[in-house]
C-alpha cells in the first residue's frame, strides 16, 4: 500500500497534461464494461500482497515485485478461454505476449538448460543469456526501460523468486 501511495503522490505532483480522451474502439463484447463485474467475480483476487511467512525476505521481495507491479505472469502464464491467467502448476508455465512466445519460467520449461538464479539475474540486468539468448520482442523494453532502473538487490530478489 505504501508503494502505491508513493506512486500516486509522484503522479499527482506532475503537471497536468491536457488532451482529449480517445473514444472507446473495442469490439463487442469487450466494449461492454458491465461484463467486467462477472469476470471480476470469477477471476479477480482482491487484497494486498502478504508475505509468505515460511519464505525468506529475498523470496518475499521477489514475489512482491513479480506478482505486483512487475506482473511477470501476465505474459509468462497461459490464459483460460475468458482471458484470465491460469494458476497452480500453470503459473509461469509460458504464455503469449503481443504475438511472441513468453517462455516458461517454472519447472515445466522445455529449455535444455534450466535457468540458474545467477543466469536469470544477469539476463534481467543485461538482457542477455549465453544459454537463453537476447531479450527481444516485448521483453526488450521490459529489460531496457524498466529493469535497467531497478536496484541489484531487487533484481536478485526477482531472480531468487522466479
Coordinates of C-alpha atoms in Angstrom, one line a residue:
X1 CA 0.0 0.0 0.0
X2 CA 2.8 2.4 0.8
X3 CA 4.4 1.9 -2.7
X4 CA 1.1 2.7 -4.3
X5 CA 0.6 5.8 -2.2
X6 CA 4.1 7.0 -3.1
X7 CA 3.4 6.3 -6.8
X8 CA 0.2 8.2 -6.6
X9 CA 1.8 11.2 -4.8
X10 CA 4.5 11.3 -7.5
X11 CA 1.9 11.3 -10.3
X12 CA -0.1 14.0 -8.7
X13 CA 3.0 16.2 -8.3
X14 CA 3.5 16.2 -12.1
X15 CA 2.0 19.0 -14.2
X16 CA -1.3 18.2 -15.8
X17 CA -1.4 17.2 -19.5
X18 CA -4.4 18.5 -21.4
X19 CA -5.6 16.0 -24.1
X20 CA -8.9 14.7 -25.2
X21 CA -9.6 11.1 -24.2
X22 CA -10.0 9.0 -27.3
X23 CA -13.3 7.2 -27.9
X24 CA -13.5 3.5 -26.9
X25 CA -12.9 1.5 -30.0
X26 CA -13.1 -2.0 -28.6
X27 CA -15.2 -4.5 -30.5
X28 CA -18.2 -6.3 -28.9
X29 CA -18.3 -7.8 -26.3
X30 CA -15.1 -6.1 -25.0
X31 CA -16.8 -2.7 -25.1
X32 CA -19.3 -3.8 -22.5
X33 CA -17.8 -2.6 -19.3
X34 CA -20.6 -4.1 -17.1
X35 CA -19.4 -7.6 -18.2
X36 CA -16.2 -6.9 -16.2
X37 CA -18.3 -7.3 -13.0
X38 CA -18.9 -11.0 -13.8
X39 CA -15.3 -11.5 -14.9
X40 CA -14.1 -9.9 -11.6
X41 CA -16.3 -12.2 -9.6
X42 CA -14.8 -15.3 -11.3
X43 CA -11.2 -14.3 -11.5
X44 CA -10.2 -11.2 -9.6
X45 CA -8.3 -11.9 -6.3
X46 CA -8.6 -8.6 -4.4
X47 CA -6.4 -7.7 -1.5
X48 CA -2.9 -6.6 -0.6
X49 CA 0.2 -8.7 -1.1
X50 CA 1.0 -10.7 2.0
X51 CA 4.5 -12.1 2.7
X52 CA 4.7 -15.9 2.8
X53 CA 6.0 -16.5 6.4
X54 CA 7.7 -19.7 5.5
X55 CA 9.9 -18.0 2.9
X56 CA 12.9 -15.7 3.4
X57 CA 12.9 -11.9 2.9
X58 CA 14.5 -12.0 -0.5
X59 CA 11.9 -14.5 -1.8
X60 CA 9.1 -12.4 -0.5
X61 CA 10.6 -9.2 -2.0
X62 CA 10.9 -11.0 -5.4
X63 CA 7.3 -12.3 -5.1
X64 CA 6.1 -8.8 -4.3
X65 CA 7.8 -7.4 -7.4
X66 CA 6.9 -10.2 -9.8
X67 CA 3.3 -10.6 -8.7
X68 CA 2.6 -6.9 -8.2
X69 CA 3.9 -4.0 -10.4
X70 CA 6.2 -6.4 -12.4
X71 CA 3.2 -8.5 -13.3
X72 CA 5.5 -11.1 -14.8
X73 CA 2.8 -13.7 -15.0
X74 CA 0.7 -11.5 -17.4
X75 CA 3.0 -12.7 -20.2
X76 CA 4.7 -15.8 -18.8
X77 CA 1.5 -17.7 -17.8
X78 CA -1.1 -19.2 -20.1
X79 CA -4.7 -17.9 -20.1
X80 CA -8.0 -19.6 -20.0
X81 CA -10.8 -19.1 -22.6
X82 CA -12.0 -16.0 -20.8
X83 CA -8.6 -14.4 -20.7
X84 CA -7.7 -15.0 -17.0
X85 CA -4.3 -16.2 -16.1
X86 CA -4.2 -19.9 -15.2
X87 CA -2.9 -20.7 -11.8
X88 CA -1.4 -23.6 -9.9
X89 CA 1.1 -25.6 -12.0
X90 CA 0.3 -23.4 -15.0
X91 CA 1.5 -20.3 -13.2
X92 CA 4.7 -19.1 -15.1
X93 CA 4.3 -22.1 -17.5
X94 CA 4.7 -19.8 -20.5
X95 CA 2.3 -17.7 -22.5
X96 CA 1.9 -15.3 -25.3
X97 CA 2.7 -11.6 -25.4
X98 CA 2.0 -9.4 -28.5
X99 CA 2.4 -12.4 -30.8
X100 CA 5.6 -13.6 -29.2
X101 CA 6.1 -16.6 -27.0
X102 CA 6.9 -15.8 -23.4
X103 CA 8.8 -18.8 -22.2
X104 CA 8.0 -20.8 -19.1
X105 CA 9.8 -19.6 -16.0
X106 CA 8.9 -22.6 -13.9
X107 CA 10.0 -26.3 -13.9
X108 CA 7.8 -27.0 -17.0
X109 CA 10.2 -25.1 -19.2
X110 CA 11.4 -27.3 -22.2
X111 CA 14.7 -25.4 -22.4
X112 CA 17.6 -27.9 -22.5
X113 CA 19.4 -25.9 -19.8
X114 CA 17.4 -24.6 -16.9
X115 CA 17.8 -21.1 -15.6
X116 CA 20.1 -20.7 -12.7
X117 CA 19.4 -17.9 -10.3
X118 CA 22.6 -16.2 -11.3
X119 CA 21.9 -16.5 -15.0
X120 CA 18.4 -15.1 -14.6
X121 CA 19.8 -12.2 -12.6
X122 CA 22.3 -11.4 -15.4
X123 CA 19.6 -11.7 -18.0
X124 CA 17.3 -9.3 -16.1
X125 CA 20.2 -6.9 -15.6
X126 CA 21.8 -7.0 -19.1
X127 CA 19.1 -8.6 -21.3
X128 CA 21.3 -11.5 -22.5
X129 CA 22.0 -15.1 -21.5
X130 CA 24.5 -17.3 -23.3
X131 CA 22.1 -20.2 -23.0
X132 CA 18.7 -18.4 -23.4
X133 CA 19.5 -15.6 -25.9
X134 CA 18.8 -11.9 -26.0
X135 CA 15.7 -10.1 -24.6
X136 CA 13.7 -9.3 -27.7
X137 CA 10.1 -8.6 -28.7
X138 CA 8.0 -7.3 -25.7
X139 CA 10.8 -8.3 -23.3
X140 CA 13.3 -5.9 -24.7
X141 CA 11.7 -2.7 -23.3
X142 CA 11.0 -4.5 -20.0
X143 CA 14.7 -5.0 -19.6
X144 CA 16.0 -1.9 -21.3
X145 CA 13.5 0.6 -19.9
X146 CA 12.2 -1.0 -16.8
X147 CA 14.5 -3.4 -15.2
X148 CA 17.6 -1.4 -16.1
X149 CA 16.4 1.2 -13.5
X150 CA 16.0 -1.4 -10.7
X151 CA 18.5 -2.0 -8.0
X152 CA 20.7 -5.0 -8.0
X153 CA 19.0 -6.1 -4.7
X154 CA 15.6 -6.0 -6.4
X155 CA 16.8 -7.9 -9.5
X156 CA 18.4 -10.5 -7.3
X157 CA 15.1 -10.9 -5.4
X158 CA 13.2 -11.3 -8.7
X159 CA 15.7 -14.0 -9.9
X160 CA 15.5 -15.7 -6.5
X161 CA 11.7 -15.8 -6.6
X162 CA 11.4 -16.8 -10.2

